[in-house]
CSV table of C-alpha atoms and ligand atoms in Angstrom, one decimal:
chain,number,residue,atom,x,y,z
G,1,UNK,CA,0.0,0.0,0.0
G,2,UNK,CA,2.7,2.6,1.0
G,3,UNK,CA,4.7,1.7,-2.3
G,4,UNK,CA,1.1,2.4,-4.2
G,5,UNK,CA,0.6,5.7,-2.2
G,6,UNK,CA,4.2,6.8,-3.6
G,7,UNK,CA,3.1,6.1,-6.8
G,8,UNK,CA,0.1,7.9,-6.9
G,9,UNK,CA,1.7,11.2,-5.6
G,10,UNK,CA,4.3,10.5,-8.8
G,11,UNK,CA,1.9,9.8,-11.2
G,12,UNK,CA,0.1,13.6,-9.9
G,13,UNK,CA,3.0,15.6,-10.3
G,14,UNK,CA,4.3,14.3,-13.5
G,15,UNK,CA,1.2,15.0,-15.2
G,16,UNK,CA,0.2,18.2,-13.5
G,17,UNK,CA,3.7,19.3,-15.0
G,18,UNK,CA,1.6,19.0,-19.0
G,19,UNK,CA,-2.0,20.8,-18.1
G,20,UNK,CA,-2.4,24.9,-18.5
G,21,UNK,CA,-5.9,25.3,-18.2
G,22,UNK,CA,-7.0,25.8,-14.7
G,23,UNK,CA,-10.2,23.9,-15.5
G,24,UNK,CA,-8.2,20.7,-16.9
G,25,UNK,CA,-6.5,21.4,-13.5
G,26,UNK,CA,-9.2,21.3,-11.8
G,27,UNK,CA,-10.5,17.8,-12.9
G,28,UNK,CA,-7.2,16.2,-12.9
G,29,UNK,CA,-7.5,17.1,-9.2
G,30,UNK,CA,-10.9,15.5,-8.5
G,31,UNK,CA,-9.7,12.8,-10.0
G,32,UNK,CA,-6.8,12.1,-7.6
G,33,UNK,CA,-8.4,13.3,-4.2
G,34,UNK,CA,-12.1,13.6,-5.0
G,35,UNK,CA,-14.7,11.3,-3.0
G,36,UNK,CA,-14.8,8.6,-5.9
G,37,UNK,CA,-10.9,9.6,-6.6
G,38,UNK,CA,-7.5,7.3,-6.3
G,39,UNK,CA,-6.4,8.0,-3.3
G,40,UNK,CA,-10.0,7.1,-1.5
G,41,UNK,CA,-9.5,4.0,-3.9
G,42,UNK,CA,-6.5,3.0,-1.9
G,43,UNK,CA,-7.7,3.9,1.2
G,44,UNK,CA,-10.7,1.4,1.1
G,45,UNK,CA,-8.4,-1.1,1.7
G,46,UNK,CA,-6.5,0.0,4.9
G,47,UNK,CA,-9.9,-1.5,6.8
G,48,UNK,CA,-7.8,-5.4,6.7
G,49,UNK,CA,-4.2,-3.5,7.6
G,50,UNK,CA,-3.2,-3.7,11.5
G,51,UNK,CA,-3.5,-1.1,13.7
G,52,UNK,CA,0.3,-0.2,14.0
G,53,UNK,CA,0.4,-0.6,10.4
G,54,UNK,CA,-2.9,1.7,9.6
G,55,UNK,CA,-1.4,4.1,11.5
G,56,UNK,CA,1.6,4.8,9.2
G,57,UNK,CA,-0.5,4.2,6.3
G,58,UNK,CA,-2.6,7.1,7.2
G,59,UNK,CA,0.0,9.2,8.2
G,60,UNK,CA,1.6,8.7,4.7
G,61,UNK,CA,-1.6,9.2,3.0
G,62,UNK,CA,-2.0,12.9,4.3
G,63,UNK,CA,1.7,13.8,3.1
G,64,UNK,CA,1.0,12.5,-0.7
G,65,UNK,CA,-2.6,14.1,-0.2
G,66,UNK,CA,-0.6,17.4,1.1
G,67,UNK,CA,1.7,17.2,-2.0
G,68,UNK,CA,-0.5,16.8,-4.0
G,69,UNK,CA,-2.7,19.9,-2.9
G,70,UNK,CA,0.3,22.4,-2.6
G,71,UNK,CA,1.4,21.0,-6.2
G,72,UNK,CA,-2.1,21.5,-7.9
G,73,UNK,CA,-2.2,25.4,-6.1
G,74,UNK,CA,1.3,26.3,-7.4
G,75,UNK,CA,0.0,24.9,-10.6
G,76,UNK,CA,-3.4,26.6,-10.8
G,77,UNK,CA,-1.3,30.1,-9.7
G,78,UNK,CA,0.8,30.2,-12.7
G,79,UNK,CA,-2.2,28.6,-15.4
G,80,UNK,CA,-5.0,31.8,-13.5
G,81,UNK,CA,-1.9,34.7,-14.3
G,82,UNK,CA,-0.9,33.0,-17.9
G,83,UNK,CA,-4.7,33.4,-18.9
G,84,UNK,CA,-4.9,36.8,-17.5
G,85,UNK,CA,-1.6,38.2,-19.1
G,86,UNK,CA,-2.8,36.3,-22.4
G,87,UNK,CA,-6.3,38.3,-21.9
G,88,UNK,CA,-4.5,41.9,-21.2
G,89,UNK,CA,-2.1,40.8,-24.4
G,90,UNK,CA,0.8,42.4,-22.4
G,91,UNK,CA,3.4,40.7,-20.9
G,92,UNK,CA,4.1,38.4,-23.9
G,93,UNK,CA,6.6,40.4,-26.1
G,94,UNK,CA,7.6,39.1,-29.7
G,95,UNK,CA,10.7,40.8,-30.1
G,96,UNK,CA,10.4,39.6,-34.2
G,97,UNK,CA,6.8,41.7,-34.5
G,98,UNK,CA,7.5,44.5,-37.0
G,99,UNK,CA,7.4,48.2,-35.8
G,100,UNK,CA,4.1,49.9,-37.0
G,101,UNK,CA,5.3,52.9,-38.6
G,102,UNK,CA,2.5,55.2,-38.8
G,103,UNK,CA,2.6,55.0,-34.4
G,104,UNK,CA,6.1,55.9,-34.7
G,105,UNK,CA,8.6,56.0,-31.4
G,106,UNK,CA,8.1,59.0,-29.0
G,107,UNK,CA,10.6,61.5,-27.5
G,108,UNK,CA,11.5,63.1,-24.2
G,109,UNK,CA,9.0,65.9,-22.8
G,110,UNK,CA,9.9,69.2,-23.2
G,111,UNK,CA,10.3,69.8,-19.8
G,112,UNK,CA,12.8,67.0,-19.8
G,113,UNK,CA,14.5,68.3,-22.6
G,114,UNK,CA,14.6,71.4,-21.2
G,115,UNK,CA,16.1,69.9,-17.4
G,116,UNK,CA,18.4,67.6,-19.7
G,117,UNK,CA,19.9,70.3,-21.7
G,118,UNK,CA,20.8,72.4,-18.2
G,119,UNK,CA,22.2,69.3,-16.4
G,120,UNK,CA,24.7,69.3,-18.9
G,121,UNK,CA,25.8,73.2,-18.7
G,122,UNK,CA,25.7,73.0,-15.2
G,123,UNK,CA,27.5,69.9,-14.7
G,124,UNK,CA,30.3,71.1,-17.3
G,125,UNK,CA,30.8,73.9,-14.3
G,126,UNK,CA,31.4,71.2,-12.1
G,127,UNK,CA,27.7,71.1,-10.3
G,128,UNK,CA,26.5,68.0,-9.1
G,129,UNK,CA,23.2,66.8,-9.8
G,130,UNK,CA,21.3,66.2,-6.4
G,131,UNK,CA,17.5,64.9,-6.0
G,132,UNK,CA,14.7,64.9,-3.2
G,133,UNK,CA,11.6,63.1,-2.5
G,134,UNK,CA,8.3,64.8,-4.1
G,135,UNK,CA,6.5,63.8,-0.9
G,136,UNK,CA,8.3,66.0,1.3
G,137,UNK,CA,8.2,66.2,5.5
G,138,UNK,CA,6.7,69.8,6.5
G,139,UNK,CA,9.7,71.0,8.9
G,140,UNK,CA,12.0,70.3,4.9
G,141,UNK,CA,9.6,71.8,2.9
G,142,UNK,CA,9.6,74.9,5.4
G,143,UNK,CA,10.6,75.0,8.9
G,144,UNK,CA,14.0,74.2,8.0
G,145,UNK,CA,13.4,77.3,5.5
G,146,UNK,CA,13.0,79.7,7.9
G,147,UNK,CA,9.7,79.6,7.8
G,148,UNK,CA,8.0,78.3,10.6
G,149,UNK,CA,4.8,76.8,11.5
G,150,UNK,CA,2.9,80.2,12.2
G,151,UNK,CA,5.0,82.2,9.6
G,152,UNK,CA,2.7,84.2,7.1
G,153,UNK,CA,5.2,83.2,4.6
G,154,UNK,CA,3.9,79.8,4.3
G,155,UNK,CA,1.1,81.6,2.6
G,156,UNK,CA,3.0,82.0,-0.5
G,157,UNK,CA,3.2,78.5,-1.2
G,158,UNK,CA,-0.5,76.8,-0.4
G,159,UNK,CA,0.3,73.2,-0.5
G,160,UNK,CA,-1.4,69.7,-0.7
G,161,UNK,CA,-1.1,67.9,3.0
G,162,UNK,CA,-1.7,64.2,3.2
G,163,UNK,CA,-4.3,63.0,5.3
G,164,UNK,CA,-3.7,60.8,8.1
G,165,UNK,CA,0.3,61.8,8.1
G,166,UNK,CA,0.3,65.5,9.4
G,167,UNK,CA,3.7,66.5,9.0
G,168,UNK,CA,3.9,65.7,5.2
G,169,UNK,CA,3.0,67.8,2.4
G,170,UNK,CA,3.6,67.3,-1.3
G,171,UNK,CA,6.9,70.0,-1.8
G,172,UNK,CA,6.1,73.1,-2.9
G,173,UNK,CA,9.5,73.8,-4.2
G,174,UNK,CA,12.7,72.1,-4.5
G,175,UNK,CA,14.2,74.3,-2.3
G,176,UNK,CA,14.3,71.5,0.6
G,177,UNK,CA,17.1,69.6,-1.4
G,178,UNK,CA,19.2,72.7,-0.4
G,179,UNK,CA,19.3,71.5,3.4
G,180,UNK,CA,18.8,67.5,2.3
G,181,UNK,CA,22.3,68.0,0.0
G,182,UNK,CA,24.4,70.3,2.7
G,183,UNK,CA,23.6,67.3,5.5
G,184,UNK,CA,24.1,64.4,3.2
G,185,UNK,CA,27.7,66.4,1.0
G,186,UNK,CA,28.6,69.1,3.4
G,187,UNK,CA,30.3,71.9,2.3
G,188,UNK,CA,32.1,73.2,0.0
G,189,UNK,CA,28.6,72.1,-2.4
G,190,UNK,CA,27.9,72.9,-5.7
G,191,UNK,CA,24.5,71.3,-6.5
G,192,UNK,CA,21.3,71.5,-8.7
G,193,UNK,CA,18.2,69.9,-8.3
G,194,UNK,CA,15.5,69.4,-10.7
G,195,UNK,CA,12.0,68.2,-9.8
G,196,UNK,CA,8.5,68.4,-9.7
G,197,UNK,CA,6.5,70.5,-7.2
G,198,UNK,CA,3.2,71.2,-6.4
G,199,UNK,CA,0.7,73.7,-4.9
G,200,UNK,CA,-2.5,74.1,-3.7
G,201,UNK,CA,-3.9,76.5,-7.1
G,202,UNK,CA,-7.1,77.0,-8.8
G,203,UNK,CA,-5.5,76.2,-12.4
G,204,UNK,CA,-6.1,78.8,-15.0
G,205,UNK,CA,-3.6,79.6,-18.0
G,206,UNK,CA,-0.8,80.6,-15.9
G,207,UNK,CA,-1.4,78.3,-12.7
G,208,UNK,CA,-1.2,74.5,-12.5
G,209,UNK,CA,-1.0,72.4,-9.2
G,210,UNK,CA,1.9,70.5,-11.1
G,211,UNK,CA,5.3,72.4,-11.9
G,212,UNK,CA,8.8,71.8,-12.2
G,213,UNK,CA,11.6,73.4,-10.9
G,214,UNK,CA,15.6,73.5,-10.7
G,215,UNK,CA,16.8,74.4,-7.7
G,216,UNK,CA,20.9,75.3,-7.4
G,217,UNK,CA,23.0,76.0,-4.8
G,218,UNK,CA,26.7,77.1,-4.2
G,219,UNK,CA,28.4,77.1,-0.8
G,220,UNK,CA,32.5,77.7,-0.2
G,221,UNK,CA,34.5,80.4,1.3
G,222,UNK,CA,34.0,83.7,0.3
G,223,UNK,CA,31.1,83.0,-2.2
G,224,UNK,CA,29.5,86.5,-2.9
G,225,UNK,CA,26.5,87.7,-4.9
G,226,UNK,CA,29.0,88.5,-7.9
G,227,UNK,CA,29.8,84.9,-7.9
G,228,UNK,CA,25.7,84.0,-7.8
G,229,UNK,CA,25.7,86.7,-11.0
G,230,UNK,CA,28.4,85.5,-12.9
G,231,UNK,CA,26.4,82.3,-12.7
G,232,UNK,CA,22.7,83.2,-13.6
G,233,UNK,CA,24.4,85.3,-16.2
G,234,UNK,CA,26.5,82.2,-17.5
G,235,UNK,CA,23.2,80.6,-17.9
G,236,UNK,CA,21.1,83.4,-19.5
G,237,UNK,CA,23.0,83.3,-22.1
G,238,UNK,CA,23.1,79.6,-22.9
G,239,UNK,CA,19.5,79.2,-22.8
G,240,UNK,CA,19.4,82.8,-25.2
G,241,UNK,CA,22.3,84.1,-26.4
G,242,UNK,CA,25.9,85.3,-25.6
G,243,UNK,CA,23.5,89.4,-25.8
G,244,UNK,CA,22.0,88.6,-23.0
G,245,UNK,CA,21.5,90.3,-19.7
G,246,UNK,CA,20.8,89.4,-16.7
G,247,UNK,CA,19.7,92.3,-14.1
G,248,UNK,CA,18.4,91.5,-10.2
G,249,UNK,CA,16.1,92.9,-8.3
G,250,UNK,CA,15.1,93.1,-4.6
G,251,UNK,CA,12.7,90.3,-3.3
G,252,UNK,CA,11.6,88.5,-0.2
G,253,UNK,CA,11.9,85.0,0.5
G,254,UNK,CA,12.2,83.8,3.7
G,255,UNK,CA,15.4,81.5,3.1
G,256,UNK,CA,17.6,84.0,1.5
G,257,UNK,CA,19.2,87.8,2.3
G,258,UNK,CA,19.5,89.3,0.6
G,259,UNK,CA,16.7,88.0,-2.4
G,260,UNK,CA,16.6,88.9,-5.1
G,261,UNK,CA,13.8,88.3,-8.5
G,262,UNK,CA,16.4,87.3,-11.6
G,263,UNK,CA,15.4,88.9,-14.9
G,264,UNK,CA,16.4,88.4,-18.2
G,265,UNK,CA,16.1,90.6,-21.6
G,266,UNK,CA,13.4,89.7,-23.4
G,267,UNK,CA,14.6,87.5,-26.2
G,268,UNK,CA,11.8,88.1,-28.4
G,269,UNK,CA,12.4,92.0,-28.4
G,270,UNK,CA,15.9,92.4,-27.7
G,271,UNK,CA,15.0,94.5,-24.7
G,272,UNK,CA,13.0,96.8,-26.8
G,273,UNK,CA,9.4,95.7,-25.3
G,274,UNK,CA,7.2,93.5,-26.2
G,275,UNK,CA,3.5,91.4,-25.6
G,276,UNK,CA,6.2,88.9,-24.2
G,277,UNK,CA,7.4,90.9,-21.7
G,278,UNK,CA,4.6,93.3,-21.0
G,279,UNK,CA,6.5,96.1,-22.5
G,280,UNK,CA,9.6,96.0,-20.1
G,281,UNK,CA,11.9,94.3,-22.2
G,282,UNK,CA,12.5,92.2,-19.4
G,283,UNK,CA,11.3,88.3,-18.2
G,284,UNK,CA,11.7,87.2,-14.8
G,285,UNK,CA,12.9,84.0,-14.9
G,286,UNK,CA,14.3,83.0,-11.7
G,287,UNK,CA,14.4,83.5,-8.0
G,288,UNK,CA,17.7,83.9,-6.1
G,289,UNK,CA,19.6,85.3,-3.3
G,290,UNK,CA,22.8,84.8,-1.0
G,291,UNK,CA,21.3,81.6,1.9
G,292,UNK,CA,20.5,82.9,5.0
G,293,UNK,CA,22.6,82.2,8.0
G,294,UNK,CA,19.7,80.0,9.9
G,295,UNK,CA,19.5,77.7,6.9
G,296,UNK,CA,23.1,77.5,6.5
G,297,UNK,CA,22.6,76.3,10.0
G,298,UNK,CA,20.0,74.0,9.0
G,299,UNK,CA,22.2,72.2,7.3
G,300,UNK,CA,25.2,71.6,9.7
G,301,UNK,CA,27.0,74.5,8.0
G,302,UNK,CA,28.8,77.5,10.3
G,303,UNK,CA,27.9,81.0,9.2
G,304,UNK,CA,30.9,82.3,10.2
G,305,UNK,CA,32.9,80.1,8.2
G,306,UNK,CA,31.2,79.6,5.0
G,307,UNK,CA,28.6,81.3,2.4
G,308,UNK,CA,26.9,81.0,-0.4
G,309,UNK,CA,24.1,81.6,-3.0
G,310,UNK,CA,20.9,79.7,-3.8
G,311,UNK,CA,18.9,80.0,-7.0
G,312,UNK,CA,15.5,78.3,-8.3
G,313,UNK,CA,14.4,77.8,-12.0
G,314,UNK,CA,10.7,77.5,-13.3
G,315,UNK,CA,11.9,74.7,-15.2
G,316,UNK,CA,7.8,75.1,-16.9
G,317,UNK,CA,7.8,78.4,-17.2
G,318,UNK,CA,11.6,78.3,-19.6
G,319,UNK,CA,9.6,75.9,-21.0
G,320,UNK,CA,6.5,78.0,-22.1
G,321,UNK,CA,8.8,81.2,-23.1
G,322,UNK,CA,11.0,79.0,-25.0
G,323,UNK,CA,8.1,77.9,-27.6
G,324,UNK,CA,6.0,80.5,-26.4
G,325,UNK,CA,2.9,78.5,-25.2
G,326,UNK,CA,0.5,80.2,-23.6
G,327,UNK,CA,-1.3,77.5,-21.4
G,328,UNK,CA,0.5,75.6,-18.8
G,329,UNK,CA,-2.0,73.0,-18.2
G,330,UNK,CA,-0.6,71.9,-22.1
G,331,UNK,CA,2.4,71.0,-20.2
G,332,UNK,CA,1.0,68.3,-17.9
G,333,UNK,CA,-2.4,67.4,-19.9
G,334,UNK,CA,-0.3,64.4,-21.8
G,335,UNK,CA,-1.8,65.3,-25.0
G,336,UNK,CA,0.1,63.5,-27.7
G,337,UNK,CA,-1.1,66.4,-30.4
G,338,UNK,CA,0.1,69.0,-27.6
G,339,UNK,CA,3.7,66.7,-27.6
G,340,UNK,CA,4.1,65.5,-30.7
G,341,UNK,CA,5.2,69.7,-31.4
G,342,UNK,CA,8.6,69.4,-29.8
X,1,LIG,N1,12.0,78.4,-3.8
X,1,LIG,C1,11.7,79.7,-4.4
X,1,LIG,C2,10.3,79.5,-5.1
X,1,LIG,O1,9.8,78.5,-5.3
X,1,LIG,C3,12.7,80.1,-5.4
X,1,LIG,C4,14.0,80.4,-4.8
X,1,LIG,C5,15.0,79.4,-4.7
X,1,LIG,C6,14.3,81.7,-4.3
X,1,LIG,C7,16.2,79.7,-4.1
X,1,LIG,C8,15.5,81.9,-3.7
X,1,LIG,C9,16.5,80.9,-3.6
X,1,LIG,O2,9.7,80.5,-5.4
């Protein structure tokens, strides 16, 4: 009986090796274990066996009825998810299929072109390229910032908070990676970041709840705003043309002082005025300034010791003056006749 109870678990596995179809599966598994199945077969005749000898009968008989279960549920596992991958039609690549002309291959998003094309100027001046989560903790996002839970400032940037986790909030600039890169490099740092942010807006042609950014940073001895100039101006000028200018003006931000509002002359007009630039002959393009002792502080850095200059790009807006589009929600609708354009 034992030798016939081997057998049978045998006989099971070699065929449920050849059957795919869960159904086939299925039956092959009555078959075996159901009420009018094998193994009961055998098992009739354990009634004429002695007791010390039923006793290891039966005991053998739940391991080859165990084997065969876990066998037939590895079994039906792989059949269920080749029938749904053949259903879906993914999954199975033929690497011989032809390409289909007419749907053509696609190409990186302006955006990315855009971040990809300044990567590589500011790496060729020795910047490194640094990155930060897009879910971002509260005190990164701001207290760290300088601009603390009660702070009007956090005004400025209205963000999405998560619910149930009350100190994170989707970033609302990529600012944080400032005081993420000085604790993880240290000093001296010359870093960019590019990413995607997000605020709390009512979208409208100029507004979208989903942006990106590139954030830079420069810390040594002795860095001054000349240095943070030379820079921005350095970078003007790639993006359009060795004419032009770069000029700064006073502004607040909370994590910077002085701050400044970066401007640019109007490539469209030359600096003459324009529709472009509302007549100034000027686009603000950036926001900059030297960092403030706090964050330096923030970030392990001593004051006294070290400073430097931070700067942040609207990777989307150098986007929508470079082609001149006048929608931003174009930018993250995913509309291939938007794309295909660039
Ligand atoms: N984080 C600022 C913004 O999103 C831009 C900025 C970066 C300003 C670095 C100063 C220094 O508006």
């Amino acid at each position: 009986m034992k030798e016939q109870l081997r057998q049978l678990k045998e006989e099971f596995l070699c065929l449920v090796e050849k059957v795919t179809d869960p159904e086939a599966l299925e039956t092959l598994k009555t078959e075996f274990l159901g009420r009018k199945g094998k193994l009961n077969a055998i098992m009739k005749e354990m009634a004429s066996l002695a007791v010390d000898e039923r006793r290891l009968v039966g005991k053998l008989a739940n391991e080859v009825k165990e084997a065969i279960e876990a066998s037939y549920g590895e079994a039906r596992g792989k059949a269920e998810k080749a029938k749904k991958a053949e259903k879906a039609g993914w999954e199975r690549i033929d690497v011989t299929q032809p390409i289909i002309p007419e749907r053509g291959t696609g190409h990186l998003h302006p955006v990315t072109q855009v971040q990809e094309e300044l990567e590589d100027l500011f790496t060729s001046m020795g910047f490194m390229i640094a990155d930060g989560p897009e879910l971002e903790s509260d005190y990164f996002n701001f207290t760290t910032l300088n601009i603390p839970p009660t702070h009007p400032a956090r005004d400025m940037q209205d963000t999405f908070y998560i619910e149930g986790y009350p100190g994170l909030v989707m970033r609302t600039h990529t600012s944080p990676v400032q005081i993420r890169a000085m604790r993880k490099w240290g000093v001296p740092l010359r870093m960019v970041a590019p990413g995607r942010c997000f605020r709390n807006e009512s979208t409208d042609p100029r507004h979208e709840h989903t942006f990106h950014q590139l954030e830079g940073m420069v810390i040594d001895k002795g860095i001054s705003l000349a240095h943070m100039k030379g820079v921005l101006e350095r970078v003007a000028q790639h993006l359009y043309g060795k004419d032009t200018k770069v000029r700064m003006r006073p502004k607040f931000y909370p994590f910077v002082e002085p701050g400044v509002n970066g401007e640019v002359t109007c490539f469209l007009c030359k600096g003459e005025g324009c529709r472009l630039c509302k007549k100034t002959g000027w686009l603000e393009i950036f926001g900059a300034g030297m960092v403030h002792p706090s964050v330096l502080r923030e970030g392990g850095v001593d004051p006294k010791e070290y400073s430097g200059f931070a700067f942040g790009f609207g990777l989307t807006r150098l986007v929508m003056l470079k082609y001149g589009i006048d929608d931003i929600r174009h930018l993250e609708s995913g509309d291939i006749r938007f794309l295909k354009q660039f």
